[in-house]
Short mmCIF file of C-alpha atoms (C1' of nucleotides) in Angstrom, two decimals:
data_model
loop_
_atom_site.label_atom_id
_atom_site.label_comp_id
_atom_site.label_asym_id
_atom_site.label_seq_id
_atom_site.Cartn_x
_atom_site.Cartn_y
_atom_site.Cartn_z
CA UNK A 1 -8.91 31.95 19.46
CA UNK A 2 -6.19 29.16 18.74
CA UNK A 3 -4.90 27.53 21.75
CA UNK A 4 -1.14 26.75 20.94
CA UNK A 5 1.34 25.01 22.29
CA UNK A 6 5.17 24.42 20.85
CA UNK A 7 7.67 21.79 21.02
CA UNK A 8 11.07 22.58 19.59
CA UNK A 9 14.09 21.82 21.20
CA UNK A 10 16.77 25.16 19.66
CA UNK A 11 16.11 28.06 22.43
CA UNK A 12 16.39 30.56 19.66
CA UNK A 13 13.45 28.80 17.38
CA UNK A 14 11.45 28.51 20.52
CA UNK A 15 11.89 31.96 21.99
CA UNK A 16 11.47 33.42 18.46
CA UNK A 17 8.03 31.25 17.97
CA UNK A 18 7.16 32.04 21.60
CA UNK A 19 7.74 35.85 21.53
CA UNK A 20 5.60 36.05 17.84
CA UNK A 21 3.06 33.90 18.97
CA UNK A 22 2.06 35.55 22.65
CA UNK A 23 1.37 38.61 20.56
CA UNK A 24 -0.89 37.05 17.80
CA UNK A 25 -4.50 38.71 19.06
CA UNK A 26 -6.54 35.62 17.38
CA UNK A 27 -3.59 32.53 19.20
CA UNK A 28 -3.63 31.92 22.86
CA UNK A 29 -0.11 30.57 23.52
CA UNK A 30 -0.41 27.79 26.03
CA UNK A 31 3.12 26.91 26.86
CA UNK A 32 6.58 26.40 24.91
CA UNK A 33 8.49 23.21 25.87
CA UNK A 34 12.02 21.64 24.77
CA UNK A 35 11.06 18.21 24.42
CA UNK A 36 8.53 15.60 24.96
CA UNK A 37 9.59 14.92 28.15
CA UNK A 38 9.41 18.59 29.07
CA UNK A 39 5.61 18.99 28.04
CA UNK A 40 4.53 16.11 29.92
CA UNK A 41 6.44 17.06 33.06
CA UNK A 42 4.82 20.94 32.85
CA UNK A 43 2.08 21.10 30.65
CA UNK A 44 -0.86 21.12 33.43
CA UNK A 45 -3.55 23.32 31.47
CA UNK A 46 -6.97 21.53 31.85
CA UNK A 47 -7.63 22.10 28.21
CA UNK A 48 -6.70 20.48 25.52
CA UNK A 49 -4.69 22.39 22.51
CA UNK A 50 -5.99 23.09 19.14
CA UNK A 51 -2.67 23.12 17.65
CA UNK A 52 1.10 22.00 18.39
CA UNK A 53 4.02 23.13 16.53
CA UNK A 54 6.34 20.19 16.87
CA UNK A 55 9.75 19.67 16.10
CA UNK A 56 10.60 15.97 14.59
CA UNK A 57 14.35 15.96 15.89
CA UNK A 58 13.66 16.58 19.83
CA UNK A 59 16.19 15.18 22.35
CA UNK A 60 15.05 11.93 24.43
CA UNK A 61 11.66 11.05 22.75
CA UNK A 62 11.47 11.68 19.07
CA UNK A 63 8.56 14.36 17.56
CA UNK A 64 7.17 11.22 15.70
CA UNK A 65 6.86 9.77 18.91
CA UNK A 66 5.78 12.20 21.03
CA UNK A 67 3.08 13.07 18.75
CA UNK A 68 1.74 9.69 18.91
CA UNK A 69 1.82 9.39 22.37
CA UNK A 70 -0.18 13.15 22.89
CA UNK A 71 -2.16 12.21 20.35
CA UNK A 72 -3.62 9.38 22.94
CA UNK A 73 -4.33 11.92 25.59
CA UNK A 74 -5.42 14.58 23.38
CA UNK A 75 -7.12 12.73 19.94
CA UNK A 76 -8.77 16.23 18.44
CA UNK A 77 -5.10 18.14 18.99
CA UNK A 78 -3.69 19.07 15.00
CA UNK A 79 0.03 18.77 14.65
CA UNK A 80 2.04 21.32 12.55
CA UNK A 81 5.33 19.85 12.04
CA UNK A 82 8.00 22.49 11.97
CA UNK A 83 11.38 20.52 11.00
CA UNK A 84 14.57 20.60 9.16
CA UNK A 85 14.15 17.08 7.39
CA UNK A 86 12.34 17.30 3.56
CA UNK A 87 13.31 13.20 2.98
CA UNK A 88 9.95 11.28 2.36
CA UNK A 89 10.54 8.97 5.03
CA UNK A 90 10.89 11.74 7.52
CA UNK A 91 7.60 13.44 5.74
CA UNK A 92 5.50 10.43 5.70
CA UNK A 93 6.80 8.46 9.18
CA UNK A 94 5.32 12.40 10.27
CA UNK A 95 1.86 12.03 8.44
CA UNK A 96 1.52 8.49 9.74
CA UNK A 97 1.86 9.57 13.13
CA UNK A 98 -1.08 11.26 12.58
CA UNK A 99 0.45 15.08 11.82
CA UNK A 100 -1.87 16.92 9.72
CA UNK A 101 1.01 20.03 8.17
CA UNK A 102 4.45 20.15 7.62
CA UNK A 103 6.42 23.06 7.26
CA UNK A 104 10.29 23.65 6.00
CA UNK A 105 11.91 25.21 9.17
CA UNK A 106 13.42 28.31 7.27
CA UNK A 107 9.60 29.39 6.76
CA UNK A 108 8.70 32.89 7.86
CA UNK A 109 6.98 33.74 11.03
CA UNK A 110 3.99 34.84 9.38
CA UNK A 111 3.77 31.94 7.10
CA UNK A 112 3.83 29.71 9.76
CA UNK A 113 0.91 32.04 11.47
CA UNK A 114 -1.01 31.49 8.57
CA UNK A 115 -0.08 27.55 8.53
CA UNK A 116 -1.71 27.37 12.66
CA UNK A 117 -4.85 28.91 10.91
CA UNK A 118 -5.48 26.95 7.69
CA UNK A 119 -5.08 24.16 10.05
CA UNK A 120 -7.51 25.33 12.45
CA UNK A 121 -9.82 25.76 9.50
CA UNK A 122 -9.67 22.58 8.29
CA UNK A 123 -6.96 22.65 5.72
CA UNK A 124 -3.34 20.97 6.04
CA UNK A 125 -0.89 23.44 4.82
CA UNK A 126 2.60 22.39 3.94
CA UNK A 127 5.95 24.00 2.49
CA UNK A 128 5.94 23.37 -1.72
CA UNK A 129 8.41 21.28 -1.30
CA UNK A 130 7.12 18.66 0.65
CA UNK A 131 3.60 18.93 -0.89
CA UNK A 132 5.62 17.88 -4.27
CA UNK A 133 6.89 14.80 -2.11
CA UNK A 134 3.12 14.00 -0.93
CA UNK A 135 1.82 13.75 -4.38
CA UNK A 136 4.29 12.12 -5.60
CA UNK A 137 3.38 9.27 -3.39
CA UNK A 138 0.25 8.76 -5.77
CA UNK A 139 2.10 9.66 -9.33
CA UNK A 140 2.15 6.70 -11.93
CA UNK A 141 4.78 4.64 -10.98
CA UNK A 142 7.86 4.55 -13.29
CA UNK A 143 8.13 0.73 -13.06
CA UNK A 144 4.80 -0.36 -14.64
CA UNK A 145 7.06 -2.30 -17.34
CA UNK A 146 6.54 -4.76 -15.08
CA UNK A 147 3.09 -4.81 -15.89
CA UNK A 148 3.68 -4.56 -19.81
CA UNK A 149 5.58 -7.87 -19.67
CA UNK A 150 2.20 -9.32 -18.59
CA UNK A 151 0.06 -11.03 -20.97
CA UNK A 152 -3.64 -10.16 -20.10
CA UNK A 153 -4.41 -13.42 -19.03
CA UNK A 154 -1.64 -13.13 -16.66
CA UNK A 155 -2.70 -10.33 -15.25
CA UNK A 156 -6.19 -11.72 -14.49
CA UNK A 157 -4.62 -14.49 -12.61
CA UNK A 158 -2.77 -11.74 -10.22
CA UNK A 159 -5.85 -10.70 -9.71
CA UNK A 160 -7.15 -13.50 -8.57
CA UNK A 161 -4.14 -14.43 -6.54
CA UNK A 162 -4.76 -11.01 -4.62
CA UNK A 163 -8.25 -11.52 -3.90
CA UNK A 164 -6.93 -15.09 -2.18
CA UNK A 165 -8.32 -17.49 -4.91
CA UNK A 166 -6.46 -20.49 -5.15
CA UNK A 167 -5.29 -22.26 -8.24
CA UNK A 168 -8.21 -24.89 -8.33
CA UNK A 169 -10.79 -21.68 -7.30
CA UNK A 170 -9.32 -20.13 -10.34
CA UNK A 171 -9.77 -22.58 -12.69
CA UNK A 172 -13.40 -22.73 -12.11
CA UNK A 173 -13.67 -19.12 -12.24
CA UNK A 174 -11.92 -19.43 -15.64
CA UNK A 175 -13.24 -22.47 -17.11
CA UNK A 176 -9.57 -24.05 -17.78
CA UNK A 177 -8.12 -26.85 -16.19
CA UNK A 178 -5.77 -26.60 -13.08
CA UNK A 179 -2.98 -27.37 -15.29
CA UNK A 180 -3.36 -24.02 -17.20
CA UNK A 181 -3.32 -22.13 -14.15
CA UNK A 182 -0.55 -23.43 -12.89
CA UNK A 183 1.18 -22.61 -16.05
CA UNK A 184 0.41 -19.20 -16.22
CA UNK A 185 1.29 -19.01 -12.93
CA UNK A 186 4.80 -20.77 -13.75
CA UNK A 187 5.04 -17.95 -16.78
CA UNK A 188 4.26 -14.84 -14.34
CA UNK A 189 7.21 -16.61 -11.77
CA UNK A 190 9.73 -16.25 -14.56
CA UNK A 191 9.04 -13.11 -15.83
CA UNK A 192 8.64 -11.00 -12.19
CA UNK A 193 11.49 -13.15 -10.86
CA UNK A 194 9.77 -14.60 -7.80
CA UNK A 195 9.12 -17.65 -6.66
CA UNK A 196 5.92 -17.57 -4.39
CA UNK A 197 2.56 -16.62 -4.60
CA UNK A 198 3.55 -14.12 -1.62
CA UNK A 199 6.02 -12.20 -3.85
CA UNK A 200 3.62 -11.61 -6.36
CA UNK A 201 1.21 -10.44 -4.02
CA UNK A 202 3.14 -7.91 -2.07
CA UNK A 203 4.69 -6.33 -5.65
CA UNK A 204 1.04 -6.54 -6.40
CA UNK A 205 -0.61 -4.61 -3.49
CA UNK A 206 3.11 -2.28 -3.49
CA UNK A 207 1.76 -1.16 -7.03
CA UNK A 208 4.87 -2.49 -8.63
CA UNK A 209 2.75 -4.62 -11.00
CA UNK B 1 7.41 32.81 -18.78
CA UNK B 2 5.18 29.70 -18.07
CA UNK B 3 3.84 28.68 -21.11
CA UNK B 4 -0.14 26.82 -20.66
CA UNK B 5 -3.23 25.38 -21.93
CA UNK B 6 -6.43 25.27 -20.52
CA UNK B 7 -8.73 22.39 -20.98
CA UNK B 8 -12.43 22.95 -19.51
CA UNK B 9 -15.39 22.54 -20.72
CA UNK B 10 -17.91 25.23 -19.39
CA UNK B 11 -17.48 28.00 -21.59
CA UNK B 12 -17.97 31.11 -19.18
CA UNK B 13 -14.82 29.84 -16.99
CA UNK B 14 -12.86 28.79 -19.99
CA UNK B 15 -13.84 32.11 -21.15
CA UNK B 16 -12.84 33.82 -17.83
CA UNK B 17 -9.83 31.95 -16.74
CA UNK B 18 -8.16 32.95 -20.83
CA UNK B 19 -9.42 36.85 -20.24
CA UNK B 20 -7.43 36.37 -17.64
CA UNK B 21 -4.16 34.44 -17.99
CA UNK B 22 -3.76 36.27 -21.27
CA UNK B 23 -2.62 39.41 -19.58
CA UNK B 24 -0.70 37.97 -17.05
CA UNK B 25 3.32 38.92 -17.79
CA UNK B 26 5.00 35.29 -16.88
CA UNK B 27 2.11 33.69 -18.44
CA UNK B 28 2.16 32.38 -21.83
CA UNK B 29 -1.38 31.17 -22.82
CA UNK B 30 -0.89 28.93 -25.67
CA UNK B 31 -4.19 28.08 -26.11
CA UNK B 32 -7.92 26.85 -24.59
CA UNK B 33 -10.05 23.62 -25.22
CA UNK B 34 -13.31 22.28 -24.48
CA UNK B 35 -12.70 18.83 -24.52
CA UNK B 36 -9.45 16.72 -24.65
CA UNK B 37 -10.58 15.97 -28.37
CA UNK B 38 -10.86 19.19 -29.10
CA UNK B 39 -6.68 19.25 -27.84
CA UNK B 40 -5.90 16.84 -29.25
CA UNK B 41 -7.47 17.80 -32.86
CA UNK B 42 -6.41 21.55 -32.67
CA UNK B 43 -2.93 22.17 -30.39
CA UNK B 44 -0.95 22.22 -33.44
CA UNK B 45 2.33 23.92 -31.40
CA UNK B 46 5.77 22.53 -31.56
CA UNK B 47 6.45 23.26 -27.73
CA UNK B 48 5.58 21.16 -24.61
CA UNK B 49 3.35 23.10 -22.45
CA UNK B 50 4.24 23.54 -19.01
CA UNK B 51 1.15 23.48 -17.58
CA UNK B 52 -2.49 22.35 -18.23
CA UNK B 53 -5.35 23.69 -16.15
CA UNK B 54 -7.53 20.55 -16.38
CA UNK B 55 -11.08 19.80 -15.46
CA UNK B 56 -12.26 16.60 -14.57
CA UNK B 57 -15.76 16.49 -15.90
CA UNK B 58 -15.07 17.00 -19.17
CA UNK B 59 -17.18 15.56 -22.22
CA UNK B 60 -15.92 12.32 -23.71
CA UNK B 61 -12.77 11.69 -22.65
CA UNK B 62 -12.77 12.64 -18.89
CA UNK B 63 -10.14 14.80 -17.65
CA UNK B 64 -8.15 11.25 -15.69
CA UNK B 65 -8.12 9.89 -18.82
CA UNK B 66 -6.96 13.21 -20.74
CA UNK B 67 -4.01 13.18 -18.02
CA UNK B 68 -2.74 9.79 -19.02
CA UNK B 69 -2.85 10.21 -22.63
CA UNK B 70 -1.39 13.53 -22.42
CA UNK B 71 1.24 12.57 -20.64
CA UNK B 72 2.26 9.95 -22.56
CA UNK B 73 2.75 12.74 -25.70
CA UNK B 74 4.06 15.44 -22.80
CA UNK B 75 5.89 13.85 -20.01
CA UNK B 76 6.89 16.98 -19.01
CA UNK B 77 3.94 18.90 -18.59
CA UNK B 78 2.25 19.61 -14.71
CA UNK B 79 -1.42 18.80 -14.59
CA UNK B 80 -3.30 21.60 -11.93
CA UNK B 81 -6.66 19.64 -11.41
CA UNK B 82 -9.40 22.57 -11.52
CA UNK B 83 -12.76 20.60 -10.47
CA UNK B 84 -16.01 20.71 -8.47
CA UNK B 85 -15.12 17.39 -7.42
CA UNK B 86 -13.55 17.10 -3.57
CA UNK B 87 -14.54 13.44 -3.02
CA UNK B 88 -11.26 11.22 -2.12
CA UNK B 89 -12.11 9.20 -4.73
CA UNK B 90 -11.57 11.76 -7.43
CA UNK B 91 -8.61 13.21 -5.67
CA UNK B 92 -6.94 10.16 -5.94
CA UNK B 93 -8.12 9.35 -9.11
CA UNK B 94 -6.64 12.60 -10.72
CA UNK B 95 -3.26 11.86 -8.64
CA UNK B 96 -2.97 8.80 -9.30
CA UNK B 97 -3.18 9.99 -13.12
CA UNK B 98 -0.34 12.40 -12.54
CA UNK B 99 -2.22 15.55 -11.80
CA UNK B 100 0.50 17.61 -9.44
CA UNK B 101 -2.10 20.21 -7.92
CA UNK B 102 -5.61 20.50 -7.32
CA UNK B 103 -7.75 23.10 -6.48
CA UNK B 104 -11.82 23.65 -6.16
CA UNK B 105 -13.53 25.36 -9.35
CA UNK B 106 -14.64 28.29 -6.63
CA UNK B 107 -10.73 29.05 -6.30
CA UNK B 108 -9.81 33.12 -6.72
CA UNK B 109 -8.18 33.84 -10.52
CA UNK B 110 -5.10 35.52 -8.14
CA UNK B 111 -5.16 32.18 -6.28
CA UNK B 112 -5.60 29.94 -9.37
CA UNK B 113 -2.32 32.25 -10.64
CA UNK B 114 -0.46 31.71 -7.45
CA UNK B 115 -1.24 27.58 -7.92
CA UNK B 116 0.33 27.57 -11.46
CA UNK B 117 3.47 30.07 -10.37
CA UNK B 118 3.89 27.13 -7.07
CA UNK B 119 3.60 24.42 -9.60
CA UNK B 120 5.94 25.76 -11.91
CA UNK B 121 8.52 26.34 -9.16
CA UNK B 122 8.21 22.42 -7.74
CA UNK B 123 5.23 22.85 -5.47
CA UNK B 124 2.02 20.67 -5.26
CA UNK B 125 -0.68 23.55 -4.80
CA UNK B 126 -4.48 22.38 -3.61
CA UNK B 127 -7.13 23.79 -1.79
CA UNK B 128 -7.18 23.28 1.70
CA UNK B 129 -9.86 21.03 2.13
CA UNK B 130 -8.19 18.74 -0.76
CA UNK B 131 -4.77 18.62 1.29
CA UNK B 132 -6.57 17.82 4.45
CA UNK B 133 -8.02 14.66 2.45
CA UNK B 134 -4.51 13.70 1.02
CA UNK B 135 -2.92 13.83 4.35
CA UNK B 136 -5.91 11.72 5.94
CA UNK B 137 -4.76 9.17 3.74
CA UNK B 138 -1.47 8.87 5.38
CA UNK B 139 -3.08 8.99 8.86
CA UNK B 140 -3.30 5.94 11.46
CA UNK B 141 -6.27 3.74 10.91
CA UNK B 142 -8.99 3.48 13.33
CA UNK B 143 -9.39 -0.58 12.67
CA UNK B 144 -5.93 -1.18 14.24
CA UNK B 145 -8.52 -3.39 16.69
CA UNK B 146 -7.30 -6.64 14.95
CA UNK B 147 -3.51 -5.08 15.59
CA UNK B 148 -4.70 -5.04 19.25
CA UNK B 149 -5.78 -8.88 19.48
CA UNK B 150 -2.60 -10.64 18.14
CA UNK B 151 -0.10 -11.48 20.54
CA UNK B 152 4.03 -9.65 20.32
CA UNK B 153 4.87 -12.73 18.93
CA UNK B 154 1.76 -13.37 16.82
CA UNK B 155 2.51 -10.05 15.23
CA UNK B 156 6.07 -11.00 14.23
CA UNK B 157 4.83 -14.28 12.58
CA UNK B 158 2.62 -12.11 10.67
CA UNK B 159 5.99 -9.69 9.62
CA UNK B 160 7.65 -13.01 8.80
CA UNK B 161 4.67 -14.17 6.52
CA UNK B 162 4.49 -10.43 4.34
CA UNK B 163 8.37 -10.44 3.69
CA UNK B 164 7.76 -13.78 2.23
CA UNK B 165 9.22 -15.97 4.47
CA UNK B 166 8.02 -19.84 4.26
CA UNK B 167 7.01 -21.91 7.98
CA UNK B 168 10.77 -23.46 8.07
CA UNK B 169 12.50 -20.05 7.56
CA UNK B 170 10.35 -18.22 9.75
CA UNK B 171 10.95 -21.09 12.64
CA UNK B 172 14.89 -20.71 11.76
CA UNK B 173 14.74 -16.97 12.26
CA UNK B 174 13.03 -17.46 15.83
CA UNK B 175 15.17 -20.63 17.30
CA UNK B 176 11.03 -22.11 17.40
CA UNK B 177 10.12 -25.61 16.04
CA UNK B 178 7.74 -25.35 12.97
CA UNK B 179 5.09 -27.08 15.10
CA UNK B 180 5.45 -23.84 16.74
CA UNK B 181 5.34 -21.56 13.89
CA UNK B 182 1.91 -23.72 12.95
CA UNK B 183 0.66 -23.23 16.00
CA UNK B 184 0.84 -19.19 16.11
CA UNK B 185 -0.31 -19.50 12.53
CA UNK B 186 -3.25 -21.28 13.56
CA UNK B 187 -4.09 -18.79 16.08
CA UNK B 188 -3.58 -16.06 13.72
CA UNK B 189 -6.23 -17.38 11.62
CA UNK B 190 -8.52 -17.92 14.17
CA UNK B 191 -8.15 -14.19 15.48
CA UNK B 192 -8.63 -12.68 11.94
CA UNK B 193 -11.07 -15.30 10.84
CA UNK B 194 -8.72 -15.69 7.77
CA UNK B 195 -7.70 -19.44 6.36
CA UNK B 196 -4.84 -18.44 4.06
CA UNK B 197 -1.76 -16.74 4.65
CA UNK B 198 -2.88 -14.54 1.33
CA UNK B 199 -5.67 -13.53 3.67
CA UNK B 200 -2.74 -12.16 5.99
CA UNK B 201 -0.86 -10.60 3.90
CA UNK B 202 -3.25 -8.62 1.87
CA UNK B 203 -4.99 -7.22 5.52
CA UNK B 204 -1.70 -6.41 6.80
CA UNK B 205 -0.46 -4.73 3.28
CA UNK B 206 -3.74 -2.68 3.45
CA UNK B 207 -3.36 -1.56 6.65
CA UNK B 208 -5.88 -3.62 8.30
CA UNK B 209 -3.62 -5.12 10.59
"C1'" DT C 1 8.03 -22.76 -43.79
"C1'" DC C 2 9.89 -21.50 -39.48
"C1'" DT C 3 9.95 -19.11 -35.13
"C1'" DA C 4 7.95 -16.95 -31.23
"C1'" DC C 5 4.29 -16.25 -28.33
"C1'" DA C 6 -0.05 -17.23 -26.07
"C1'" DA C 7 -3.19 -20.50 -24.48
"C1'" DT C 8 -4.70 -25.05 -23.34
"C1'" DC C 9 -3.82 -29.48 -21.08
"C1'" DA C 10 -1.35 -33.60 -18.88
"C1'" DC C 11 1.78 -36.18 -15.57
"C1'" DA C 12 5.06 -36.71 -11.73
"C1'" DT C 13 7.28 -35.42 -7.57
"C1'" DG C 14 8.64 -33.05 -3.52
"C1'" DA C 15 7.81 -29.22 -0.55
"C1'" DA C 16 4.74 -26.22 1.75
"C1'" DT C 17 0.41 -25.22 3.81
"C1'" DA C 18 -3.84 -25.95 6.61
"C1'" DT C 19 -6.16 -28.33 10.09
"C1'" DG C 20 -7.31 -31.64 13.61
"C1'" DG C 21 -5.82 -33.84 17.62
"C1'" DG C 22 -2.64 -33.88 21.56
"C1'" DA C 23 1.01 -32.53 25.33
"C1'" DT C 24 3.83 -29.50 28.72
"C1'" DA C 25 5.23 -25.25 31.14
"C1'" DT C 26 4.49 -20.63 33.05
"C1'" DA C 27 1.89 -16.76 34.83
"C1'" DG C 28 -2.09 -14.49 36.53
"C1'" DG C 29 -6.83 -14.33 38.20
"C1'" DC C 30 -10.75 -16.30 40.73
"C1'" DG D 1 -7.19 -26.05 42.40
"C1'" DC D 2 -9.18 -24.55 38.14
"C1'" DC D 3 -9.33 -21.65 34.19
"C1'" DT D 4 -7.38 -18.70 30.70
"C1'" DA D 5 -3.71 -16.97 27.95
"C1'" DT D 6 0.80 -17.47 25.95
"C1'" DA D 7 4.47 -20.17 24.29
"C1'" DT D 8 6.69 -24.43 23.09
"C1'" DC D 9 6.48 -28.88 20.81
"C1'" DC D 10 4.52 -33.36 18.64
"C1'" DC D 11 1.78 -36.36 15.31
"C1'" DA D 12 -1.27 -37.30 11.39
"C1'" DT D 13 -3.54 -36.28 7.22
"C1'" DA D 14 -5.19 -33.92 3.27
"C1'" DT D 15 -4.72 -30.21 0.30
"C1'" DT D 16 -2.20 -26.88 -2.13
"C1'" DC D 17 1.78 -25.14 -4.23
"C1'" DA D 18 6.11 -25.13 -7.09
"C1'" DT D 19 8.67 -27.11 -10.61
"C1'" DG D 20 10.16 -30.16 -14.17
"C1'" DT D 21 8.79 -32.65 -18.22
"C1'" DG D 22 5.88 -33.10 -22.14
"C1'" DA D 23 2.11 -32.17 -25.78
"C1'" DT D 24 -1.20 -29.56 -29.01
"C1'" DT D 25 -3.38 -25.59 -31.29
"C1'" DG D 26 -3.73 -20.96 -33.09
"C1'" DT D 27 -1.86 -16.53 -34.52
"C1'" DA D 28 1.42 -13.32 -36.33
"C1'" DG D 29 5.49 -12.02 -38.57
"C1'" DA D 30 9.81 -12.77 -41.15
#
DNA sequence: TCTACAATCACATGAATATGGGATATAGGC
DNA sequence: GCCTATATCCCATATTCATGTGATTGTAGA
C-alpha cells in the first residue's frame, strides 16, 4: 500500500488525480493540497508519505522549493514531479532538489499510476522526453575542440593546475624548469582565451576542456 | 522501419535477441557481431544504422570504447547499452560515451523491443534501477557540512572566487576593503583546511561546498 | 632552405596571493 | 566583564602568478 499525497495547484488536475487515485486498491491517498502552503497548514497525518505528486509551478512557494523544504521533515518521502515545463533547467533545478521522477503533465492516468509504483520499487520513471534531456547531461560534449587545440603537454599541465599544483610543484613533477611551465602555461592562456589559472580550471572541471 | 545491429558477445543472447528482432515488422536487423572487430571487419552496408544494441563486456575492444569509435564513423546512430553491469561507474562510463539507453541483460525481448521503439522516437529507455542511479547523481549531497560552517558572507567570497573574480574586484563588488576580502579568505581557508583558492574552487565546482 | 610548431630555458617587472601580526565595533551568551 | 563569532580595516613580508622579451633545439612538411 502506497501512501500518497498530491500537490498541484489546477482544481481540475487535482480532482482528476484525487478521484483516480482514492480508487487505486494498492495507493492510500493521504490528502490533495493546492500549494505548499496548503499542505503545511492541513496535512496533520502522523505518517510520513511514500510518495508526492508535485507540481513545479505552485502559487506562493515554488514545487522546487517546497520539495526541499518537506524533504527536511520527511527525508525517505520520493517526489514524482508532475509539470508542464520539459526545459533542462526546470528538469534538473527538479532533480537537484532531490525529486526522484518527472513526468510530462499530458501523461495518462494510468501511466502516472504506474510512475507512483516504479518509484515505490525503487526505479525513477520519467516521460521520454525528459529522460533524453537527463542523458544528455552526460553525452560527449560538442566543444571538445577545445581540447584538440591542446598539445599533450598542455594538457598535462591542466591537469596539474586542477589537482592545485603550482607552477614551481609542477616543474618538479616534470623535471623542467619553472620557466617552461610558465610558458606552457602562457601557450594554454592564448589558445582558451583566459587569463587566470581560475578560468582554466572552471572550463576544466565544466568539461569544456 | 528501424534499421539495427547487434553487437554482443555471448552467443546464446546474440543468438536469441537476432531470432528475435528478425521477425519483428518495424525492425530491420542489419546484422549481429561478436566483437566490435568483428563490426568493424564485416558491416559492409552503405546505410547508417539507427540503432546498436551494445554490450559492455565485450572482447578486445570494450563496448565504451566501441561507442566512441563508432560514433565517430556513425554520428547518427543511438547506442541502447545491454549489460550485466549496474555499477554507477559503468553507467556513466557508457553515457558519458554516448550510449542513449541502458537496460540490464535480464531485460524481457518485448521490453528490450519497447527500449529500441522509445529510443527511436527520442526517449532515453533504462531499467529502473539504472534511472534511479542517474537521477542520484543529480541529487543534493550529504557533505553540504562544510556549506554549513562558512558564514552568508563567507559563502559569497567563495561565489566571487569560482566566477573568477581577483581580491580587488571581489572587494569592489562588496563596497569592502581588500584587507577585508583577505580576511574572509583567510577564514575560508581555515574552515576548509584548504591554502589555495584552487583548493576552493575545485570543492565548490564538485559539489563539496 | 624556410616555416611552423613543440619543447626547453632565461630575465625582468608588476600584480596578485597567502600568511602573520594587529585593531575596532557589534551582538549574544555566560 | 569576558568570551566568542562576525565583520570591517590596517601593516608587513614572502611567494606566486601573469606577461613581455629573448634564446635554442628538434621535427615535420612544403
Amino acid at each position: 500500500m502506497i501512501s500518497l499525497v498530491i500537490v498541484e495547484d489546477i482544481n481540475e488536475i487535482r480532482n482528476g488525480l484525487s478521484e483516480f487515485f482514492k480508487f487505486q486498491e494498492d495507493i492510500l491517498l493521504l490528502s490533495a493540497h493546492n500549494s505548499i502552503k496548503d499542505f503545511f497548514d492541513n496535512f496533520n497525518q502522523d505518517i510520513e508519505p511514500d510518495i508526492f505528486i508535485m507540481d513545479i509551478g505552485l502559487p506562493g512557494i515554488s514545487g522546487i522549493a517546497g520539495i526541499k523544504m518537506i524533504k527536511e521533515k520527511y527525508p525517505n518521502s520520493d517526489f514524482l514531479v508532475l509539470s508542464i515545463y520539459e526545459s533542462e533547467d526546470k528538469v534538473f533545478d527538479a532533480l537537484c532538489a532531490g525529486a526522484t521522477g518527472y513526468l510530462i503533465k499530458n501523461t495518462p492516468l494510468e501511466k502516472i499510476k504506474d510512475a507512483v509504483v516504479e518509484l515505490k520499487n525503487g526505479g525513477a520513471p520519467m516521460s521520454p522526453k525528459i529522460a533524453r534531456k537527463v542523458i544528455h547531461h552526460f553525452s560527449p560534449k560538442k566543444q571538445s575542440n577545445l581540447n584538440e587545440i591542446l598539445t599533450p603537454k598542455e594538457k598535462e599541465i591542466v591537469n596539474y593546475l586542477v589537482e592545485g599544483f603550482s607552477y614551481k610543484q609542477i616543474s618538479e613533477q616534470l623535471n623542467n624548469s619553472i620557466e617552461t611551465i610558465r610558458h606552457h602555461i602562457k601557450n594554454i592562456y592564448k589558445k582558451l582565451h583566459v587569463n587566470s589559472k581560475t578560468e582554466v580550471i572552471t572550463k576544466s572541471l565544466k568539461g569544456e576542456i
